Short mmCIF file of C-alpha atoms in Angstrom, two decimals:
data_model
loop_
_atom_site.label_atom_id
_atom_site.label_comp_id
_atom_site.label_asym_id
_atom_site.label_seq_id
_atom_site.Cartn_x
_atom_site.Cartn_y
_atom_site.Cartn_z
CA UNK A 23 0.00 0.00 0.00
CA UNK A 24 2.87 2.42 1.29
CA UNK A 25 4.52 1.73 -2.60
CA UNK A 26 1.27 2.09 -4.12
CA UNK A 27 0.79 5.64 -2.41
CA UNK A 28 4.40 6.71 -3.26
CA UNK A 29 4.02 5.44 -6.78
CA UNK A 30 0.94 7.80 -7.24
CA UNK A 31 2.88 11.03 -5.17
CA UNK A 32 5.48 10.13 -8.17
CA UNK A 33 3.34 10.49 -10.62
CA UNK A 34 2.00 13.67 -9.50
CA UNK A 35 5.20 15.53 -8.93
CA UNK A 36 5.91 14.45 -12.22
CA UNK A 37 3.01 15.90 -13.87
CA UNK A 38 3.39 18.94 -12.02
CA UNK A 39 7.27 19.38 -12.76
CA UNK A 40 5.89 18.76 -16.40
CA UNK A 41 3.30 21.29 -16.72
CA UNK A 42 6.00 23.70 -15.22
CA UNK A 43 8.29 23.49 -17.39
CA UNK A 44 6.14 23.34 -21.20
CA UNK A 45 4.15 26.34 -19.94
CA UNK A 46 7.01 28.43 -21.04
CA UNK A 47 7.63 26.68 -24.46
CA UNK A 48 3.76 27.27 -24.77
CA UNK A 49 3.63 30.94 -23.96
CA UNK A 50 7.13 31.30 -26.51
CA UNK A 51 5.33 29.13 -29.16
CA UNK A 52 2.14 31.13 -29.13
CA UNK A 53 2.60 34.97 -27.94
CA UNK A 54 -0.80 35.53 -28.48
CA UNK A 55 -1.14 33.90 -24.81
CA UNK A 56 0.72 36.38 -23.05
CA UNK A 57 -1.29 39.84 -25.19
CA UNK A 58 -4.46 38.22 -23.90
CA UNK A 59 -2.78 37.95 -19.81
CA UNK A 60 -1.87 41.43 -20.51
CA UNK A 61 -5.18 42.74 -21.32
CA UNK A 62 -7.43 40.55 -19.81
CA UNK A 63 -10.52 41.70 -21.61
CA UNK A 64 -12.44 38.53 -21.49
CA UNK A 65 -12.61 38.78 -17.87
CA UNK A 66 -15.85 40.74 -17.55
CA UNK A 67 -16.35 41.61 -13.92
CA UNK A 68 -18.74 42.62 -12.78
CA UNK A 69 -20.97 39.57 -14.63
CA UNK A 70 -24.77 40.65 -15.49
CA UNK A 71 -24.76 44.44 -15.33
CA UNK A 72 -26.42 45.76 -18.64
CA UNK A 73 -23.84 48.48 -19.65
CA UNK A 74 -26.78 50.46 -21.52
CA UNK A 75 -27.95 51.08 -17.45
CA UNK A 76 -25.01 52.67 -15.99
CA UNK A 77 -28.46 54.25 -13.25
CA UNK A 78 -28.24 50.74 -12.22
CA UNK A 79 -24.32 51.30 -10.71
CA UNK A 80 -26.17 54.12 -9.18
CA UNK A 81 -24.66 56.81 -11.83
CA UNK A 82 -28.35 58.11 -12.36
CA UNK A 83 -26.80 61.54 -13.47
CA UNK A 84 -24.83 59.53 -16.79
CA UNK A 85 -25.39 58.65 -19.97
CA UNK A 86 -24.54 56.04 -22.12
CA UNK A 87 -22.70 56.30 -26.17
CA UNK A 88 -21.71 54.87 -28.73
CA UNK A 89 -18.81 55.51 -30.91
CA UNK A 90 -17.33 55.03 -34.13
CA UNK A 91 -13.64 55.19 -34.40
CA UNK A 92 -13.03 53.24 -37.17
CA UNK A 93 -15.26 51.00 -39.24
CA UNK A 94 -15.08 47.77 -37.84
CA UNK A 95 -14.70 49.30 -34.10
CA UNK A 96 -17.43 50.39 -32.05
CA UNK A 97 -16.80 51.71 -28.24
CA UNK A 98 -19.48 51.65 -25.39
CA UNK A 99 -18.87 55.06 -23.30
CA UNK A 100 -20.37 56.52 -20.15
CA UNK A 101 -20.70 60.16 -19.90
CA UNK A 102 -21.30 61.20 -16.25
CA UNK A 103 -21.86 65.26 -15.30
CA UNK A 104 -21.04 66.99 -12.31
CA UNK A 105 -23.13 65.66 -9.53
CA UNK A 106 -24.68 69.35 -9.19
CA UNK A 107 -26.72 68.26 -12.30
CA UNK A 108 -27.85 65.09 -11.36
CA UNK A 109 -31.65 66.29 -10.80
CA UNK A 110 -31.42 68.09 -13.97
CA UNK A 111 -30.31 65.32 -15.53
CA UNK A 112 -33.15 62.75 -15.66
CA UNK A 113 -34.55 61.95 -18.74
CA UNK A 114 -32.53 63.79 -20.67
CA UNK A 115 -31.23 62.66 -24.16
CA UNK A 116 -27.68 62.17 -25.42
CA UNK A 117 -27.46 65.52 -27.15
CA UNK A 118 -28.07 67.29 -23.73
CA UNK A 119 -25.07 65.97 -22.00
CA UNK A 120 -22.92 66.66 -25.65
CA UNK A 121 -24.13 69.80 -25.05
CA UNK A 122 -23.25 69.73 -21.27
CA UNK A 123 -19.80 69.36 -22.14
CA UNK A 124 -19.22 73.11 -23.02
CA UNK A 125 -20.70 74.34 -19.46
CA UNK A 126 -17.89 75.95 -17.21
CA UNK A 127 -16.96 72.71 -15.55
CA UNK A 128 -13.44 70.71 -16.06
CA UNK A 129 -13.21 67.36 -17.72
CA UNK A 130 -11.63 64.00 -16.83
CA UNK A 131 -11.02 61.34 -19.75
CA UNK A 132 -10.95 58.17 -17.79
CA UNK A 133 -8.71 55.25 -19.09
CA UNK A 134 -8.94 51.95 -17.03
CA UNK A 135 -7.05 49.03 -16.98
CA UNK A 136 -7.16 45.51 -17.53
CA UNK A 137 -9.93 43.19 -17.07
CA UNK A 138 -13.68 44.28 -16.38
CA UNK A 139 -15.38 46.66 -17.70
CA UNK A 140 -16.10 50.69 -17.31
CA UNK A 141 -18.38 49.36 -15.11
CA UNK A 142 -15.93 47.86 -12.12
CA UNK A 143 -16.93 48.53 -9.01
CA UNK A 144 -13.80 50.58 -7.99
CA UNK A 145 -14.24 52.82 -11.21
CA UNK A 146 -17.70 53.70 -10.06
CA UNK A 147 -16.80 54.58 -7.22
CA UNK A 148 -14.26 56.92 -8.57
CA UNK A 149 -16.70 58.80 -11.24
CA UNK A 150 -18.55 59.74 -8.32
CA UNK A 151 -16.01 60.77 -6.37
CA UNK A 152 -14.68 63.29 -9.31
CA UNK A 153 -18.71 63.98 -10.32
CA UNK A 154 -19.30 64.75 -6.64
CA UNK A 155 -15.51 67.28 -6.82
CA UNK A 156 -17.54 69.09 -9.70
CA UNK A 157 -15.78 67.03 -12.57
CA UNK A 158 -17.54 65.53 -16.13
CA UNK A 159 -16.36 62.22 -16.32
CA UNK A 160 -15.86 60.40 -19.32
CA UNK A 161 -14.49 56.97 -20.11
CA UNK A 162 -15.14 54.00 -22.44
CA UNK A 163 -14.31 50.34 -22.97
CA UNK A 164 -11.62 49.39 -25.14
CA UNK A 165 -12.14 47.55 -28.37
CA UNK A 166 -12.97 44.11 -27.34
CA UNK A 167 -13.51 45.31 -23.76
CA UNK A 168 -17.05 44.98 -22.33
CA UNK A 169 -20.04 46.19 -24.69
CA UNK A 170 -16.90 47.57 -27.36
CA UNK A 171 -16.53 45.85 -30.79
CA UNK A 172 -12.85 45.48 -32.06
CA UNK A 173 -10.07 42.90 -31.23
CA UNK A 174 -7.56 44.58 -28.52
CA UNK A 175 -3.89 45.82 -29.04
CA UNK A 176 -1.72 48.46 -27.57
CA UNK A 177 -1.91 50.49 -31.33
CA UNK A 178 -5.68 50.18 -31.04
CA UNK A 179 -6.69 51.13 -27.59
CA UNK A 180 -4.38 54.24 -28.06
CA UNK A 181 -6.69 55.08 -31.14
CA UNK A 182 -9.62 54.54 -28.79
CA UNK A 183 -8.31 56.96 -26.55
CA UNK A 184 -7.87 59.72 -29.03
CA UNK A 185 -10.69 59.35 -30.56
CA UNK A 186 -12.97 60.54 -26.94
CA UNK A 187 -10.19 63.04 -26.57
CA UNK A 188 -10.93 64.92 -30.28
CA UNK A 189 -14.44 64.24 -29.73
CA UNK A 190 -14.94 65.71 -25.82
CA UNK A 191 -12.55 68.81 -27.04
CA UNK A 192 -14.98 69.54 -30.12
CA UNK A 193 -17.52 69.97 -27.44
CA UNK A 194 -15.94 71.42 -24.68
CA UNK A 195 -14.74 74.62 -25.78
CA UNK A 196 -12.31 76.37 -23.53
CA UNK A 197 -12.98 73.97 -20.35
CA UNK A 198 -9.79 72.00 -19.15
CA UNK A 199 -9.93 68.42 -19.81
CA UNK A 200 -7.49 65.93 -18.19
CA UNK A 201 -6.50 62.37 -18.69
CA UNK A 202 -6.57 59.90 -15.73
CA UNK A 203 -5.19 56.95 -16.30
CA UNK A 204 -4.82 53.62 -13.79
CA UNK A 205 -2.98 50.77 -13.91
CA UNK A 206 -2.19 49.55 -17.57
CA UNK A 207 -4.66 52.43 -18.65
CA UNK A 208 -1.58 54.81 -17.48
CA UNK A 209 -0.03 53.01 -20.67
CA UNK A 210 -2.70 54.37 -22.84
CA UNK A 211 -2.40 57.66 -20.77
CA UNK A 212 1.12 58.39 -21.66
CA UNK A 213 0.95 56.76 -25.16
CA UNK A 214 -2.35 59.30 -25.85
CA UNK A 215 -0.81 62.24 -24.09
CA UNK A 216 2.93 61.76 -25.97
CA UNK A 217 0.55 61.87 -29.41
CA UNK A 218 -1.16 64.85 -28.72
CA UNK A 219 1.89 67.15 -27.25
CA UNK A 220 3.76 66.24 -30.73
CA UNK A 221 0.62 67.60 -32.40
CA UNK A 222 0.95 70.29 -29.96
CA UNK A 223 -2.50 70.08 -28.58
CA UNK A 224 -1.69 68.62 -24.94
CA UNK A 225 -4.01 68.24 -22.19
CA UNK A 226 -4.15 70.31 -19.09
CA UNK A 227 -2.94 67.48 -16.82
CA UNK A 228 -2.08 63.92 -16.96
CA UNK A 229 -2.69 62.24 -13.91
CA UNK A 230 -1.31 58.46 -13.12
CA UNK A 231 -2.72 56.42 -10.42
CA UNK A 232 -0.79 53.35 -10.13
CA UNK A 233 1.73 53.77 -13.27
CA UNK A 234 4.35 51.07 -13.80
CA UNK A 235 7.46 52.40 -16.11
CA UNK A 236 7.07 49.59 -19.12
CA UNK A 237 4.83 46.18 -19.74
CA UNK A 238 8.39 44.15 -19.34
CA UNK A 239 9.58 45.20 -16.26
CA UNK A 240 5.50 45.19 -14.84
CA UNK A 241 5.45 41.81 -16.31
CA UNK A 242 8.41 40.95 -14.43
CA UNK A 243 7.06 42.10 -11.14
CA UNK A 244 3.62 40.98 -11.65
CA UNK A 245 2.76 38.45 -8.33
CA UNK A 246 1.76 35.91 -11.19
CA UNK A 247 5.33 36.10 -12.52
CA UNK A 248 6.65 35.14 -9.12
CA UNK A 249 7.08 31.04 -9.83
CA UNK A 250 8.83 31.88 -12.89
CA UNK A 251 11.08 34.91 -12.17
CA UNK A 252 14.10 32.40 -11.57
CA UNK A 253 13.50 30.21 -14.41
CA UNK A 254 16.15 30.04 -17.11
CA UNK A 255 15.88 32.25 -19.74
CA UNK A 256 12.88 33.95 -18.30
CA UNK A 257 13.29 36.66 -20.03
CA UNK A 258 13.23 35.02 -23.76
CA UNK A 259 10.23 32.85 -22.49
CA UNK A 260 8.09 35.12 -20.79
CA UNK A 261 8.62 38.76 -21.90
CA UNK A 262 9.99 38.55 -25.74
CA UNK A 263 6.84 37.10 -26.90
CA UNK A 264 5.20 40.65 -25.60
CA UNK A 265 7.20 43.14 -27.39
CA UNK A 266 7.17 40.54 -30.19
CA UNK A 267 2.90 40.92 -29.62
CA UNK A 268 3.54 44.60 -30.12
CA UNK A 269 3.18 45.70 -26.87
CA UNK A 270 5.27 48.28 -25.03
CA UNK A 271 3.47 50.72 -22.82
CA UNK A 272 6.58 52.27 -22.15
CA UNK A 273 6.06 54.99 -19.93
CA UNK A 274 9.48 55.52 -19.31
CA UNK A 275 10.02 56.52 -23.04
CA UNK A 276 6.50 58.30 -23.25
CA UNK A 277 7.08 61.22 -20.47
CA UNK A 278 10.34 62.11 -21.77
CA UNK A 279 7.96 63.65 -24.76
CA UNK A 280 5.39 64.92 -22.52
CA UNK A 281 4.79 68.80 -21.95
CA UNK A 282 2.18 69.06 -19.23
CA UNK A 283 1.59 68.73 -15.93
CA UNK A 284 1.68 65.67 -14.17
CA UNK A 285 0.53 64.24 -10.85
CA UNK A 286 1.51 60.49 -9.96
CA UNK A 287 -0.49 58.39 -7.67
CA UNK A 288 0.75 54.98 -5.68
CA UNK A 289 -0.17 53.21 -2.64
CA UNK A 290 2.99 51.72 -1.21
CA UNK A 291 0.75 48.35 -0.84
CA UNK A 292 0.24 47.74 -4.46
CA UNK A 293 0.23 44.25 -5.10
CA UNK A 294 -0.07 44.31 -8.81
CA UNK A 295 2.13 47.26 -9.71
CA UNK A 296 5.04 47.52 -7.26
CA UNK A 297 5.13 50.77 -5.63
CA UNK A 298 8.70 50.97 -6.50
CA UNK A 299 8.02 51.25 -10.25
CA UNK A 300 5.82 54.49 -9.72
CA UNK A 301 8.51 55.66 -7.80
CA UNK A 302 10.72 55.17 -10.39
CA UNK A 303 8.87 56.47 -12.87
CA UNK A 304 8.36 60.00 -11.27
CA UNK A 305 12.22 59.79 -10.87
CA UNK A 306 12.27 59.41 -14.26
CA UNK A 307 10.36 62.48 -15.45
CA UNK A 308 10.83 64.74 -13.05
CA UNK A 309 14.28 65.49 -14.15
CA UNK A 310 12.98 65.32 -18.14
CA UNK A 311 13.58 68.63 -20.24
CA UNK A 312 9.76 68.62 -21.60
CA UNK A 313 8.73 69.02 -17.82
CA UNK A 314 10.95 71.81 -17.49
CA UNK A 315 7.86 74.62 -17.62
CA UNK A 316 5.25 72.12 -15.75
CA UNK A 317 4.70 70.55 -12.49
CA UNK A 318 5.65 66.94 -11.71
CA UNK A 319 4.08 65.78 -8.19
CA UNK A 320 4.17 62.52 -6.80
CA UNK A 321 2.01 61.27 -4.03
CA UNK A 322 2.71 58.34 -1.82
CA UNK A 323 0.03 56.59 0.33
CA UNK A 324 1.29 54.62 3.46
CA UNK A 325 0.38 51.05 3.44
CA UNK A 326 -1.54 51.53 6.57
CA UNK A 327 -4.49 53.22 4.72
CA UNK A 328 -4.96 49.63 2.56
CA UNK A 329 -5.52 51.16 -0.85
CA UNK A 330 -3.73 48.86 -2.16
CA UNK A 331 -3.80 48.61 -6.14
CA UNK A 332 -7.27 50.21 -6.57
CA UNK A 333 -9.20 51.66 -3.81
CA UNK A 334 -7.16 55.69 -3.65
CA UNK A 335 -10.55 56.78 -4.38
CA UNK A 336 -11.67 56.52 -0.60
CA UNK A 337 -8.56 58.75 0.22
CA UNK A 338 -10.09 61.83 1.60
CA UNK A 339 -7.21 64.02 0.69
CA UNK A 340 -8.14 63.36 -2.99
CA UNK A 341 -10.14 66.77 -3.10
CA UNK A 342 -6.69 68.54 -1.73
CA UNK A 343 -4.58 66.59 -3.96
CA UNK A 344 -6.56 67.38 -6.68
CA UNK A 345 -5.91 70.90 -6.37
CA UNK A 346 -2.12 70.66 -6.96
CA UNK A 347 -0.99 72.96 -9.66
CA UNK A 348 -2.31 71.02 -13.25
CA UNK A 349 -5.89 71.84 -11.66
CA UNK A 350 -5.53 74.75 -10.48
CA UNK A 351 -6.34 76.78 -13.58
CA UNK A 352 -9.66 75.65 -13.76
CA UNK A 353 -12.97 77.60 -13.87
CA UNK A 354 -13.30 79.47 -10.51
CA UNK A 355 -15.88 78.12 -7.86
CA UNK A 356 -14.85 74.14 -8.84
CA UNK A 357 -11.97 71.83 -8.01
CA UNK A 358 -9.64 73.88 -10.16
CA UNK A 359 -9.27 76.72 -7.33
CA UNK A 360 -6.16 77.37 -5.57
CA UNK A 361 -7.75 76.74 -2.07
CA UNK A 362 -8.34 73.23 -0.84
CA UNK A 363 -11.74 71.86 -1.71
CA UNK A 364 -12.06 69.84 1.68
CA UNK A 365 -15.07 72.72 3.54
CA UNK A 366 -16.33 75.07 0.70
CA UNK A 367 -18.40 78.69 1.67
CA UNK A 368 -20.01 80.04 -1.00
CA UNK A 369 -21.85 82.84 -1.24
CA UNK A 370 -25.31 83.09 -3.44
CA UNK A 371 -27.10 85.56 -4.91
CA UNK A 372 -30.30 83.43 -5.31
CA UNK A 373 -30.89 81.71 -2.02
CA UNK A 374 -34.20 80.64 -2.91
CA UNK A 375 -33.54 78.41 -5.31
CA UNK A 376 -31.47 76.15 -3.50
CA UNK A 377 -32.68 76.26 -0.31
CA UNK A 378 -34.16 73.81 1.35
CA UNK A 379 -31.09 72.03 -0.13
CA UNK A 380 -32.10 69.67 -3.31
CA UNK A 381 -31.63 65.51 -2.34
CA UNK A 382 -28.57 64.44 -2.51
CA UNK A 383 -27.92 61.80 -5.45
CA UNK A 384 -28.55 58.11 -4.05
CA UNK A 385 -24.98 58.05 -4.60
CA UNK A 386 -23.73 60.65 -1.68
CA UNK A 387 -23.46 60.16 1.58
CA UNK A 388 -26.17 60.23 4.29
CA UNK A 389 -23.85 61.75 7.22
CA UNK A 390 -23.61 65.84 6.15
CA UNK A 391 -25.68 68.67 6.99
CA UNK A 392 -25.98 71.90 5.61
CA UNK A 393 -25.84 75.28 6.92
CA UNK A 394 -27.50 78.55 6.28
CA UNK A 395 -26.21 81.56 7.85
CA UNK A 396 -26.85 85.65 7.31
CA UNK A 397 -23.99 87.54 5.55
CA UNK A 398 -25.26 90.68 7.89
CA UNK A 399 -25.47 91.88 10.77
CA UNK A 400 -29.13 91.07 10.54
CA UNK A 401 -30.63 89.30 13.84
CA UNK A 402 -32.36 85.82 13.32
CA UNK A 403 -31.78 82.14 13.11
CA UNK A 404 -30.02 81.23 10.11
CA UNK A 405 -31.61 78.53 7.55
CA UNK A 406 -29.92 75.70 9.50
CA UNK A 407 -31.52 76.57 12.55
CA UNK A 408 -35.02 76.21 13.86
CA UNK A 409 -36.27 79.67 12.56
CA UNK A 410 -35.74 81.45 9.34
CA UNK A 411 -35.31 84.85 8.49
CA UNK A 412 -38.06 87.42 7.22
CA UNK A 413 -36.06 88.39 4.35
CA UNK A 414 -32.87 87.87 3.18
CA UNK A 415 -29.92 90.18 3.74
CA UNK A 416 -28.94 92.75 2.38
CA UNK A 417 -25.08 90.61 1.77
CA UNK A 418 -26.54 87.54 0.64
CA UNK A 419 -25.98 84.21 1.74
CA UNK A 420 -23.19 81.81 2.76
CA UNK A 421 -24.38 78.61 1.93
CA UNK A 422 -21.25 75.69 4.06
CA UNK A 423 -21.60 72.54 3.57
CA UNK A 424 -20.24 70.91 6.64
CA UNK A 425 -18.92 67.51 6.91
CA UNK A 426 -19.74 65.72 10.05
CA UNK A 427 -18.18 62.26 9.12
CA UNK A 428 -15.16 61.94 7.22
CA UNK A 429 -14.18 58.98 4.89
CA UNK A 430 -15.69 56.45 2.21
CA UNK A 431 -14.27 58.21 -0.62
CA UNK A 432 -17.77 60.24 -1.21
CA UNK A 433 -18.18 64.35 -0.13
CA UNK A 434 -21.56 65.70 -0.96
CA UNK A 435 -22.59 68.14 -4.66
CA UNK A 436 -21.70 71.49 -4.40
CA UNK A 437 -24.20 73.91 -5.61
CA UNK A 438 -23.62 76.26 -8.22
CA UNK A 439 -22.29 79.41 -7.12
CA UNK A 440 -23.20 82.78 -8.79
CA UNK A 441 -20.14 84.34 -7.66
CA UNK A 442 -16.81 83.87 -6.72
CA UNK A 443 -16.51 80.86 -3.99
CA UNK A 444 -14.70 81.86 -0.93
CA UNK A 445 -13.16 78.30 0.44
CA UNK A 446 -12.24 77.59 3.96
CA UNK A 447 -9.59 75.27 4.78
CA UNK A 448 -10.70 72.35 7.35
CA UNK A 449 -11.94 69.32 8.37
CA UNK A 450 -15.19 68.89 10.49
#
């Protein structure tokens, strides 16, 4: 029995030590293998969720396109407006947001990364974060990523890319649109961005949340590379067949010929791209001649916090980070202000229109209040009290939203603001 048991443990190992060591010849034999590991695009999470619905995500302020970049290639895209808008919003029709795209707010071009959809629950939770900061949000599938017709490759999905960007900036006028790339999106980020500063038509900011500096050296840091990291010739095995698939994403290259600002973004607990190689990235461009008139900024988060690879979103410094120099020359009264974004006064001329305060979106947190206070020296219980003034005063109103729990990534919609917002600095 005892030679019986060790015959089959024999066997096993054997199989094992087999399957070890063709993988490799497999992957060098077929480098198709390793494009689709890269991208990952048949791994649709989350399963079930109609695309056409992004309401049912709860973005109920965002609409859903459709479009063309080339003939064969059709790409599902979710436009989602400032959270401000969201009760204006309902029912309205595809032209209304195109149209929405040339009011005085900035723009984010979301690209995500592999696997899953535009859809992912992490990305959600982002767009509302940056709706909820006063932001249009707009990103899109892939080719042959969720709902998107076309068959994936680093030359394509940069077409993808530039395609939204030409199409948001024929709509947007004057209003500052930024690129936010994570994870092997930063790829497409830097790829897209290095395209249009040649053409001399950069965007106002290109922002990198978990950025790697090239697909090999990612690849070689990857956890799933770990068994095989030692094996001979891993190199020739593992990461020729990628460059030999035509895929580079070199980011190390790309912000050498990059003239904009730039904000990185890592958690130090990044288990998919090593914190190191964001590091080393920054390192990399901060010292780069095209930078030279532009701000490079890179932010850290402490492994304590558990971000991780893809949860910076519930950082609530994210409004004060996002004020850092590239966004600072937005449209006055929004994120783009010089003054941190964390407890915002602002004082309106029509009162009446916005108070009682609208319902928050189903998306916002429950835990705020608002206040209403007299800009006078006018006697009487302010809005947020139990009483309310005859009349308004003569000043106007200071309408603070005031934050009494802190965290989850969310902050409530700011109203808009008839004049000039005066913003306080401070946490509740």
């Amino acid at each position: 029995m005892r030679k019986g048991l060790c015959f089959r443990l024999r066997k096993i190992l054997l199989c094992v030590v087999g399957l070890y060591v063709a993988i490799p010849f497999l992957i060098k034999l077929c480098p198709g293998i390793q494009a689709k590991l890269i991208f990952l695009n048949f791994v649709r999470v989350p399963y079930f969720i109609d695309l056409k619905k992004p309401q049912d995500q709860g973005l109920n302020h965002t609409c859903n396109y459709y479009l063309q970049p080339e003939e064969d290639v059709t790409l599902g895209v979710w436009h989602t407006v400032p959270a401000v808008w969201w009760k204006n919003a309902q029912g309205k029709d595809q032209m209304w947001y195109e149209d929405a795209l040339a009011s005085s707010h900035p723009i984010i071009l979301y690209l995500h990364g592999n696997a899953g959809t535009r859809g992912g629950d992490h990305r959600v939770e982002l767009y509302k974060v940056l709706s909820s900061l006063g932001y249009h949000v707009v990103t899109f599938d892939y080719r042959g990523w969720g709902d998107s017709v076309g068959t994936p490759s680093e030359r394509g999905m940069t077409y993808d890319a530039l395609h939204v960007f030409d199409w948001i900036k024929a709509r947007s006028g004057d209003n500052p649109v930024y690129i936010w790339g994570h994870s092997l999106g930063t790829g497409v980020a830097t790829n897209l961005v290095r395209r249009l500063c040649e053409r001399e038509t950069p965007p106002d900011a290109l922002i990198l949340e978990s950025p790697f500096t090239n697909i090999r050296e990612e690849a070689k840091s990857h956890p799933f590379s770990v068994i095989y990291r030692y094996f001979p010739g891993f190199d020739w095995f593992f990461l020729d067949p990628i460059t030999s698939s035509g895929i580079q994403f070199a980011n190390d290259e790309n912000v050498k010929h990059i003239s904009c600002s730039l904000l990185i973004l890592h958690a130090e607990d990044d288990p998919v791209v090593p914190f190191q190689l964001g590091r080393k990235l920054y390192n990399i461009a901060a010292p780069s001649r095209s930078f030279r008139d532009f701000k490079v900024q890179f932010i850290p988060f402490h492994s304590d916090l558990g971000y991780r690879h893809k949860y910076i979103y519930k950082s609530p410094e994210l409004p004060r980070i996002l004020r850092f120099p590239p966004l600072v020359q937005g449209i006055p009264g929004e994120v783009g202000t010089r003054a941190p974004a964390l407890s915002v006064t602002r004082h309106l001329k029509e009162h009446e229109d916005v108070c009682p305060c609208p319902p928050l979106p189903p998306a916002s947190p429950a835990p705020w209040r608002c206040a209403w206070r007299e800009n006078s020296d006018a006697s009487g219980p302010g809005r947020g009290g139990p009483g309310r003034p005859e009349a308004p005063a003569p000043g106007g109103w200071e309408h603070r939203f005031l934050w009494t729990a802190w965290g989850a990534g969310m902050w409530p919609s700011l109203p808009l603001a008839a004049t000039q917002p005066e913003v306080l600095l401070g946490r509740q």
